[in-house]
PDB file of N, CA and C in Angstrom:
ATOM      1  N   MET A   1       0.779  -1.179  -0.039  1.00 85.00           N
ATOM      2  CA  MET A   1      -0.071  -0.063  -0.041  1.00 85.00           C
ATOM      3  C   MET A   1       0.945   1.266  -0.006  1.00 85.00           C
ATOM      4  N   VAL A   2       0.597   2.206  -0.783  1.00 90.00           N
ATOM      5  CA  VAL A   2       1.390   3.474  -0.842  1.00 90.00           C
ATOM      6  C   VAL A   2       0.912   4.367   0.427  1.00 90.00           C
ATOM      7  N   GLU A   3       1.987   4.946   0.866  1.00 97.00           N
ATOM      8  CA  GLU A   3       1.744   5.808   2.094  1.00 97.00           C
ATOM      9  C   GLU A   3       1.030   7.072   1.737  1.00 97.00           C
ATOM     10  N   PHE A   4       0.286   7.705   2.596  1.00 97.00           N
ATOM     11  CA  PHE A   4      -0.368   8.824   2.402  1.00 97.00           C
ATOM     12  C   PHE A   4       0.515  10.035   2.052  1.00 97.00           C
ATOM     13  N   SER A   5       1.692  10.183   2.728  1.00 97.00           N
ATOM     14  CA  SER A   5       2.627  11.231   2.331  1.00 97.00           C
ATOM     15  C   SER A   5       3.149  11.170   0.908  1.00 97.00           C
ATOM     16  N   VAL A   6       3.324   9.939   0.387  1.00 97.00           N
ATOM     17  CA  VAL A   6       3.802   9.718  -0.988  1.00 97.00           C
ATOM     18  C   VAL A   6       2.613  10.165  -1.923  1.00 97.00           C
ATOM     19  N   ILE A   7       1.395   9.971  -1.513  1.00 97.00           N
ATOM     20  CA  ILE A   7       0.283  10.388  -2.585  1.00 97.00           C
ATOM     21  C   ILE A   7       0.262  11.838  -2.475  1.00 97.00           C
ATOM     22  N   VAL A   8       0.252  12.365  -1.291  1.00 98.00           N
ATOM     23  CA  VAL A   8       0.059  13.948  -1.202  1.00 98.00           C
ATOM     24  C   VAL A   8       1.239  14.524  -1.710  1.00 98.00           C
ATOM     25  N   GLY A   9       2.488  14.158  -1.515  1.00 97.00           N
ATOM     26  CA  GLY A   9       3.673  14.748  -2.334  1.00 97.00           C
ATOM     27  C   GLY A   9       3.706  14.629  -3.698  1.00 97.00           C
ATOM     28  N   SER A  10       3.314  13.495  -4.268  1.00 97.00           N
ATOM     29  CA  SER A  10       3.254  13.266  -5.643  1.00 97.00           C
ATOM     30  C   SER A  10       2.161  13.990  -6.389  1.00 97.00           C
ATOM     31  N   THR A  11       0.946  14.263  -5.683  1.00 98.00           N
ATOM     32  CA  THR A  11      -0.009  15.061  -6.389  1.00 98.00           C
ATOM     33  C   THR A  11       0.698  16.657  -6.466  1.00 98.00           C
ATOM     34  N   GLY A  12       1.292  17.047  -5.297  1.00 98.00           N
ATOM     35  CA  GLY A  12       1.792  18.434  -5.195  1.00 98.00           C
ATOM     36  C   GLY A  12       2.944  18.617  -6.290  1.00 98.00           C
ATOM     37  N   VAL A  13       3.748  17.693  -6.465  1.00 98.00           N
ATOM     38  CA  VAL A  13       4.754  17.763  -7.481  1.00 98.00           C
ATOM     39  C   VAL A  13       4.313  17.598  -8.902  1.00 98.00           C
ATOM     40  N   LEU A  14       3.257  16.908  -9.183  1.00 98.00           N
ATOM     41  CA  LEU A  14       2.518  16.800 -10.359  1.00 98.00           C
ATOM     42  C   LEU A  14       1.799  18.053 -10.802  1.00 98.00           C
ATOM     43  N   LEU A  15       1.285  18.796  -9.798  1.00 98.00           N
ATOM     44  CA  LEU A  15       0.717  20.184 -10.073  1.00 98.00           C
ATOM     45  C   LEU A  15       1.750  21.224 -10.376  1.00 98.00           C
ATOM     46  N   LEU A  16       2.950  21.164  -9.632  1.00 98.00           N
ATOM     47  CA  LEU A  16       3.975  21.959  -9.861  1.00 98.00           C
ATOM     48  C   LEU A  16       4.689  21.842 -11.257  1.00 98.00           C
ATOM     49  N   LEU A  17       4.949  20.524 -11.680  1.00 98.00           N
ATOM     50  CA  LEU A  17       5.333  20.221 -12.847  1.00 98.00           C
ATOM     51  C   LEU A  17       4.368  20.604 -14.041  1.00 98.00           C
ATOM     52  N   LEU A  18       3.235  20.387 -13.822  1.00 98.00           N
ATOM     53  CA  LEU A  18       2.172  20.832 -14.882  1.00 98.00           C
ATOM     54  C   LEU A  18       2.180  22.224 -15.130  1.00 98.00           C
ATOM     55  N   ALA A  19       2.202  23.060 -14.242  1.00 98.00           N
ATOM     56  CA  ALA A  19       2.211  24.505 -14.259  1.00 98.00           C
ATOM     57  C   ALA A  19       3.612  24.892 -15.034  1.00 98.00           C
ATOM     58  N   PHE A  20       4.754  24.267 -14.744  1.00 98.00           N
ATOM     59  CA  PHE A  20       5.937  24.545 -15.351  1.00 98.00           C
ATOM     60  C   PHE A  20       5.809  24.130 -16.996  1.00 98.00           C
ATOM     61  N   LEU A  21       5.321  22.924 -17.169  1.00 98.00           N
ATOM     62  CA  LEU A  21       5.195  22.342 -18.719  1.00 98.00           C
ATOM     63  C   LEU A  21       4.267  23.253 -19.344  1.00 98.00           C
ATOM     64  N   LEU A  22       3.231  23.625 -18.753  1.00 98.00           N
ATOM     65  CA  LEU A  22       2.193  24.435 -19.471  1.00 98.00           C
ATOM     66  C   LEU A  22       2.895  25.765 -19.791  1.00 98.00           C
ATOM     67  N   ASN A  23       3.533  26.413 -18.717  1.00 98.00           N
ATOM     68  CA  ASN A  23       4.232  27.678 -19.161  1.00 98.00           C
ATOM     69  C   ASN A  23       5.255  27.420 -20.060  1.00 98.00           C
ATOM     70  N   LEU A  24       6.028  26.392 -20.079  1.00 98.00           N
ATOM     71  CA  LEU A  24       7.180  26.298 -20.885  1.00 98.00           C
ATOM     72  C   LEU A  24       6.821  26.223 -22.438  1.00 98.00           C
ATOM     73  N   PHE A  25       5.498  25.603 -22.573  1.00 98.00           N
ATOM     74  CA  PHE A  25       4.974  25.553 -24.047  1.00 98.00           C
ATOM     75  C   PHE A  25       3.964  26.652 -24.215  1.00 98.00           C
ATOM     76  N   LYS A  26       4.105  27.687 -23.554  1.00 97.00           N
ATOM     77  CA  LYS A  26       3.309  28.876 -23.681  1.00 97.00           C
ATOM     78  C   LYS A  26       1.776  28.825 -23.780  1.00 97.00           C
ATOM     79  N   ILE A  27       1.206  27.770 -23.101  1.00 97.00           N
ATOM     80  CA  ILE A  27      -0.049  27.515 -22.830  1.00 97.00           C
ATOM     81  C   ILE A  27      -0.690  28.084 -21.742  1.00 97.00           C
ATOM     82  N   LEU A  28       0.124  28.431 -20.726  1.00 97.00           N
ATOM     83  CA  LEU A  28      -0.464  29.119 -19.519  1.00 97.00           C
ATOM     84  C   LEU A  28       0.762  30.021 -19.143  1.00 97.00           C
ATOM     85  N   MET A  29       0.530  31.353 -19.053  1.00 97.00           N
ATOM     86  CA  MET A  29       1.393  32.452 -18.793  1.00 97.00           C
ATOM     87  C   MET A  29       1.587  32.563 -17.155  1.00 97.00           C
ATOM     88  N   GLN A  30       2.633  33.080 -16.764  1.00 95.00           N
ATOM     89  CA  GLN A  30       3.147  33.132 -15.449  1.00 95.00           C
ATOM     90  C   GLN A  30       2.175  34.110 -14.715  1.00 95.00           C
ATOM     91  N   ASP A  31       1.590  35.239 -15.426  1.00 94.00           N
ATOM     92  CA  ASP A  31       0.780  36.184 -14.904  1.00 94.00           C
ATOM     93  C   ASP A  31      -0.688  36.013 -14.883  1.00 94.00           C
ATOM     94  N   THR A  32      -1.012  34.541 -14.770  1.00 96.00           N
ATOM     95  CA  THR A  32      -2.440  34.323 -14.774  1.00 96.00           C
ATOM     96  C   THR A  32      -2.687  33.643 -13.404  1.00 96.00           C
ATOM     97  N   LYS A  33      -3.946  33.873 -12.942  1.00 97.00           N
ATOM     98  CA  LYS A  33      -4.435  33.261 -11.801  1.00 97.00           C
ATOM     99  C   LYS A  33      -4.439  31.741 -11.730  1.00 97.00           C
ATOM    100  N   THR A  34      -4.601  31.129 -12.794  1.00 97.00           N
ATOM    101  CA  THR A  34      -4.421  29.632 -12.768  1.00 97.00           C
ATOM    102  C   THR A  34      -3.188  29.126 -12.517  1.00 97.00           C
ATOM    103  N   TYR A  35      -2.111  29.705 -13.059  1.00 98.00           N
ATOM    104  CA  TYR A  35      -0.664  29.375 -13.019  1.00 98.00           C
ATOM    105  C   TYR A  35      -0.364  29.645 -11.480  1.00 98.00           C
ATOM    106  N   ALA A  36      -0.850  30.643 -10.733  1.00 98.00           N
ATOM    107  CA  ALA A  36      -0.564  31.045  -9.359  1.00 98.00           C
ATOM    108  C   ALA A  36      -1.227  29.963  -8.457  1.00 98.00           C
ATOM    109  N   ILE A  37      -2.476  29.583  -8.888  1.00 98.00           N
ATOM    110  CA  ILE A  37      -3.280  28.559  -8.015  1.00 98.00           C
ATOM    111  C   ILE A  37      -2.491  27.344  -8.174  1.00 98.00           C
ATOM    112  N   LEU A  38      -2.041  27.009  -9.305  1.00 98.00           N
ATOM    113  CA  LEU A  38      -1.418  25.552  -9.460  1.00 98.00           C
ATOM    114  C   LEU A  38      -0.179  25.566  -8.528  1.00 98.00           C
ATOM    115  N   ASN A  39       0.592  26.707  -8.569  1.00 98.00           N
ATOM    116  CA  ASN A  39       1.693  26.658  -7.662  1.00 98.00           C
ATOM    117  C   ASN A  39       1.508  26.741  -6.287  1.00 98.00           C
ATOM    118  N   ILE A  40       0.333  27.412  -5.875  1.00 98.00           N
ATOM    119  CA  ILE A  40      -0.010  27.514  -4.472  1.00 98.00           C
ATOM    120  C   ILE A  40      -0.230  26.156  -3.943  1.00 98.00           C
ATOM    121  N   VAL A  41      -1.328  25.319  -4.728  1.00 98.00           N
ATOM    122  CA  VAL A  41      -1.813  24.091  -4.209  1.00 98.00           C
ATOM    123  C   VAL A  41      -0.623  23.040  -4.298  1.00 98.00           C
ATOM    124  N   GLY A  42       0.139  23.206  -5.531  1.00 98.00           N
ATOM    125  CA  GLY A  42       1.170  22.201  -5.645  1.00 98.00           C
ATOM    126  C   GLY A  42       2.285  22.360  -4.480  1.00 98.00           C
ATOM    127  N   ALA A  43       2.706  23.441  -4.307  1.00 98.00           N
ATOM    128  CA  ALA A  43       3.762  23.773  -3.150  1.00 98.00           C
ATOM    129  C   ALA A  43       3.076  23.448  -1.864  1.00 98.00           C
ATOM    130  N   GLY A  44       1.762  23.832  -1.662  1.00 98.00           N
ATOM    131  CA  GLY A  44       1.265  23.573  -0.462  1.00 98.00           C
ATOM    132  C   GLY A  44       1.145  21.941  -0.043  1.00 98.00           C
ATOM    133  N   LEU A  45       0.734  21.256  -1.165  1.00 98.00           N
ATOM    134  CA  LEU A  45       0.678  19.798  -0.880  1.00 98.00           C
ATOM    135  C   LEU A  45       2.051  19.226  -0.753  1.00 98.00           C
ATOM    136  N   SER A  46       3.072  19.721  -1.463  1.00 98.00           N
ATOM    137  CA  SER A  46       4.419  19.136  -1.401  1.00 98.00           C
ATOM    138  C   SER A  46       4.933  19.593   0.194  1.00 98.00           C
ATOM    139  N   CYS A  47       4.687  20.887   0.560  1.00 98.00           N
ATOM    140  CA  CYS A  47       5.090  21.162   1.905  1.00 98.00           C
ATOM    141  C   CYS A  47       4.413  20.336   3.094  1.00 98.00           C
ATOM    142  N   TYR A  48       3.154  20.050   2.830  1.00 98.00           N
ATOM    143  CA  TYR A  48       2.561  19.054   3.873  1.00 98.00           C
ATOM    144  C   TYR A  48       3.085  17.710   3.818  1.00 98.00           C
ATOM    145  N   ALA A  49       3.400  17.324   2.666  1.00 98.00           N
ATOM    146  CA  ALA A  49       3.986  15.857   2.589  1.00 98.00           C
ATOM    147  C   ALA A  49       5.394  15.969   3.133  1.00 98.00           C
ATOM    148  N   SER A  50       6.116  17.044   3.192  1.00 98.00           N
ATOM    149  CA  SER A  50       7.401  17.131   3.874  1.00 98.00           C
ATOM    150  C   SER A  50       7.138  17.294   5.348  1.00 98.00           C
ATOM    151  N   VAL A  51       6.115  17.976   5.585  1.00 98.00           N
ATOM    152  CA  VAL A  51       5.911  17.978   7.241  1.00 98.00           C
ATOM    153  C   VAL A  51       5.659  16.325   7.847  1.00 98.00           C
ATOM    154  N   LEU A  52       4.886  15.775   6.897  1.00 97.00           N
ATOM    155  CA  LEU A  52       4.523  14.384   7.263  1.00 97.00           C
ATOM    156  C   LEU A  52       5.752  13.592   7.423  1.00 97.00           C
ATOM    157  N   ILE A  53       6.773  13.603   6.519  1.00 97.00           N
ATOM    158  CA  ILE A  53       7.894  12.754   6.611  1.00 97.00           C
ATOM    159  C   ILE A  53       8.933  13.472   7.382  1.00 97.00           C
ATOM    160  N   ASP A  54       8.586  14.631   8.112  1.00 97.00           N
ATOM    161  CA  ASP A  54       9.506  15.408   8.904  1.00 97.00           C
ATOM    162  C   ASP A  54      10.872  15.837   8.231  1.00 97.00           C
ATOM    163  N   TYR A  55      10.812  16.283   7.042  1.00 97.00           N
ATOM    164  CA  TYR A  55      12.000  16.724   6.177  1.00 97.00           C
ATOM    165  C   TYR A  55      11.927  18.237   6.135  1.00 97.00           C
ATOM    166  N   VAL A  56      12.564  18.951   7.176  1.00 97.00           N
ATOM    167  CA  VAL A  56      12.560  20.428   7.375  1.00 97.00           C
ATOM    168  C   VAL A  56      13.014  21.202   6.104  1.00 97.00           C
ATOM    169  N   PRO A  57      13.980  20.703   5.399  1.00 97.00           N
ATOM    170  CA  PRO A  57      14.519  21.680   4.388  1.00 97.00           C
ATOM    171  C   PRO A  57      13.484  21.824   3.209  1.00 97.00           C
ATOM    172  N   PHE A  58      12.843  20.867   2.946  1.00 97.00           N
ATOM    173  CA  PHE A  58      11.644  21.008   1.896  1.00 97.00           C
ATOM    174  C   PHE A  58      10.365  21.602   2.638  1.00 97.00           C
ATOM    175  N   VAL A  59      10.240  21.510   3.816  1.00 98.00           N
ATOM    176  CA  VAL A  59       8.983  22.375   4.432  1.00 98.00           C
ATOM    177  C   VAL A  59       9.343  23.746   4.238  1.00 98.00           C
ATOM    178  N   VAL A  60      10.644  24.086   4.511  1.00 98.00           N
ATOM    179  CA  VAL A  60      11.033  25.632   4.147  1.00 98.00           C
ATOM    180  C   VAL A  60      10.870  25.962   2.624  1.00 98.00           C
ATOM    181  N   LEU A  61      11.319  25.096   1.781  1.00 98.00           N
ATOM    182  CA  LEU A  61      11.268  25.465   0.296  1.00 98.00           C
ATOM    183  C   LEU A  61       9.865  25.470  -0.185  1.00 98.00           C
ATOM    184  N   GLU A  62       9.317  24.386   0.035  1.00 98.00           N
ATOM    185  CA  GLU A  62       7.772  24.329  -0.399  1.00 98.00           C
ATOM    186  C   GLU A  62       6.925  25.452   0.268  1.00 98.00           C
ATOM    187  N   GLY A  63       7.114  25.773   1.514  1.00 98.00           N
ATOM    188  CA  GLY A  63       6.273  26.722   2.117  1.00 98.00           C
ATOM    189  C   GLY A  63       6.540  28.017   1.625  1.00 98.00           C
ATOM    190  N   THR A  64       7.821  28.270   1.415  1.00 98.00           N
ATOM    191  CA  THR A  64       8.211  29.640   0.810  1.00 98.00           C
ATOM    192  C   THR A  64       7.574  29.773  -0.608  1.00 98.00           C
ATOM    193  N   TRP A  65       7.632  28.688  -1.406  1.00 98.00           N
ATOM    194  CA  TRP A  65       7.200  28.638  -2.701  1.00 98.00           C
ATOM    195  C   TRP A  65       5.738  29.016  -2.750  1.00 98.00           C
ATOM    196  N   ALA A  66       4.935  28.367  -1.838  1.00 98.00           N
ATOM    197  CA  ALA A  66       3.596  28.482  -1.704  1.00 98.00           C
ATOM    198  C   ALA A  66       3.334  29.966  -1.307  1.00 98.00           C
ATOM    199  N   LEU A  67       3.981  30.483  -0.419  1.00 98.00           N
ATOM    200  CA  LEU A  67       3.810  31.810   0.069  1.00 98.00           C
ATOM    201  C   LEU A  67       4.136  32.938  -1.068  1.00 98.00           C
ATOM    202  N   VAL A  68       5.212  32.642  -1.688  1.00 98.00           N
ATOM    203  CA  VAL A  68       5.396  33.620  -2.819  1.00 98.00           C
ATOM    204  C   VAL A  68       4.342  33.521  -3.747  1.00 98.00           C
ATOM    205  N   ALA A  69       3.893  32.306  -4.266  1.00 98.00           N
ATOM    206  CA  ALA A  69       2.858  32.169  -5.261  1.00 98.00           C
ATOM    207  C   ALA A  69       1.488  32.850  -4.762  1.00 98.00           C
ATOM    208  N   PHE A  70       1.326  32.686  -3.510  1.00 98.00           N
ATOM    209  CA  PHE A  70       0.006  33.315  -2.795  1.00 98.00           C
ATOM    210  C   PHE A  70       0.258  34.933  -2.959  1.00 98.00           C
ATOM    211  N   ILE A  71       1.445  35.390  -2.698  1.00 97.00           N
ATOM    212  CA  ILE A  71       1.461  36.953  -2.845  1.00 97.00           C
ATOM    213  C   ILE A  71       1.199  37.240  -4.381  1.00 97.00           C
ATOM    214  N   GLY A  72       1.732  36.493  -5.211  1.00 96.00           N
ATOM    215  CA  GLY A  72       1.724  36.694  -6.678  1.00 96.00           C
ATOM    216  C   GLY A  72       0.164  36.734  -7.041  1.00 96.00           C
ATOM    217  N   LEU A  73      -0.676  35.792  -6.485  1.00 97.00           N
ATOM    218  CA  LEU A  73      -2.011  35.779  -6.737  1.00 97.00           C
ATOM    219  C   LEU A  73      -2.668  36.906  -6.080  1.00 97.00           C
ATOM    220  N   ILE A  74      -2.424  37.337  -5.012  1.00 96.00           N
ATOM    221  CA  ILE A  74      -2.948  38.408  -4.352  1.00 96.00           C
ATOM    222  C   ILE A  74      -2.684  39.659  -5.412  1.00 96.00           C
ATOM    223  N   ARG A  75      -1.562  39.888  -5.890  1.00 95.00           N
ATOM    224  CA  ARG A  75      -1.146  41.050  -6.906  1.00 95.00           C
ATOM    225  C   ARG A  75      -1.802  40.971  -7.971  1.00 95.00           C
ATOM    226  N   LEU A  76      -2.332  39.631  -8.594  1.00 94.00           N
ATOM    227  CA  LEU A  76      -3.235  39.645  -9.804  1.00 94.00           C
ATOM    228  C   LEU A  76      -4.670  40.117  -9.425  1.00 94.00           C
ATOM    229  N   PHE A  77      -5.057  40.075  -8.292  1.00 92.00           N
ATOM    230  CA  PHE A  77      -6.452  40.596  -8.025  1.00 92.00           C
ATOM    231  C   PHE A  77      -6.439  41.981  -7.879  1.00 92.00           C
ATOM    232  N   LYS A  78      -5.343  42.634  -7.629  1.00 89.00           N
ATOM    233  CA  LYS A  78      -5.266  44.146  -7.437  1.00 89.00           C
ATOM    234  C   LYS A  78      -5.730  44.865  -8.761  1.00 89.00           C
ATOM    235  N   VAL A  79      -6.535  45.942  -8.601  1.00 65.00           N
ATOM    236  CA  VAL A  79      -6.901  46.610  -9.843  1.00 65.00           C
ATOM    237  C   VAL A  79      -5.801  47.672 -10.169  1.00 65.00           C
ATOM    238  N   PRO A  80      -5.277  47.730 -11.196  1.00 71.00           N
ATOM    239  CA  PRO A  80      -4.214  48.783 -11.515  1.00 71.00           C
ATOM    240  C   PRO A  80      -4.828  50.062 -11.459  1.00 71.00           C
ATOM    241  N   ASP A  81      -4.003  51.091 -10.941  1.00 60.00           N
ATOM    242  CA  ASP A  81      -4.355  52.528 -10.831  1.00 60.00           C
ATOM    243  C   ASP A  81      -4.089  53.068 -12.136  1.00 60.00           C
ATOM    244  N   GLU A  82      -5.174  53.660 -12.755  1.00 60.00           N
ATOM    245  CA  GLU A  82      -5.023  54.192 -14.132  1.00 60.00           C
ATOM    246  C   GLU A  82      -5.135  55.871 -13.987  1.00 60.00           C
ATOM    247  N   ASN A  83      -4.487  56.342 -13.163  1.00 53.00           N
ATOM    248  CA  ASN A  83      -4.528  57.872 -12.999  1.00 53.00           C
ATOM    249  C   ASN A  83      -3.247  58.369 -13.677  1.00 53.00           C
TER     250      ASN A  83
END
């Protein structure tokens, strides 16, 4: 039986790689909400999996990745000032 942490981590990495692949082939641009959400969810799941296996370096890496992607998403919701 596959461990829960492996399923969670694999799903997170799959989402991160999907965002990267779609961006690489210019199907999904970096300045879109979908790209940011894929990164937030993917990094969040990867971070959680790292917590489950108690691997602190990846908790820091993936947690930072999720936070930066979240900040990017917030910036996408801001309405530009057109004055």
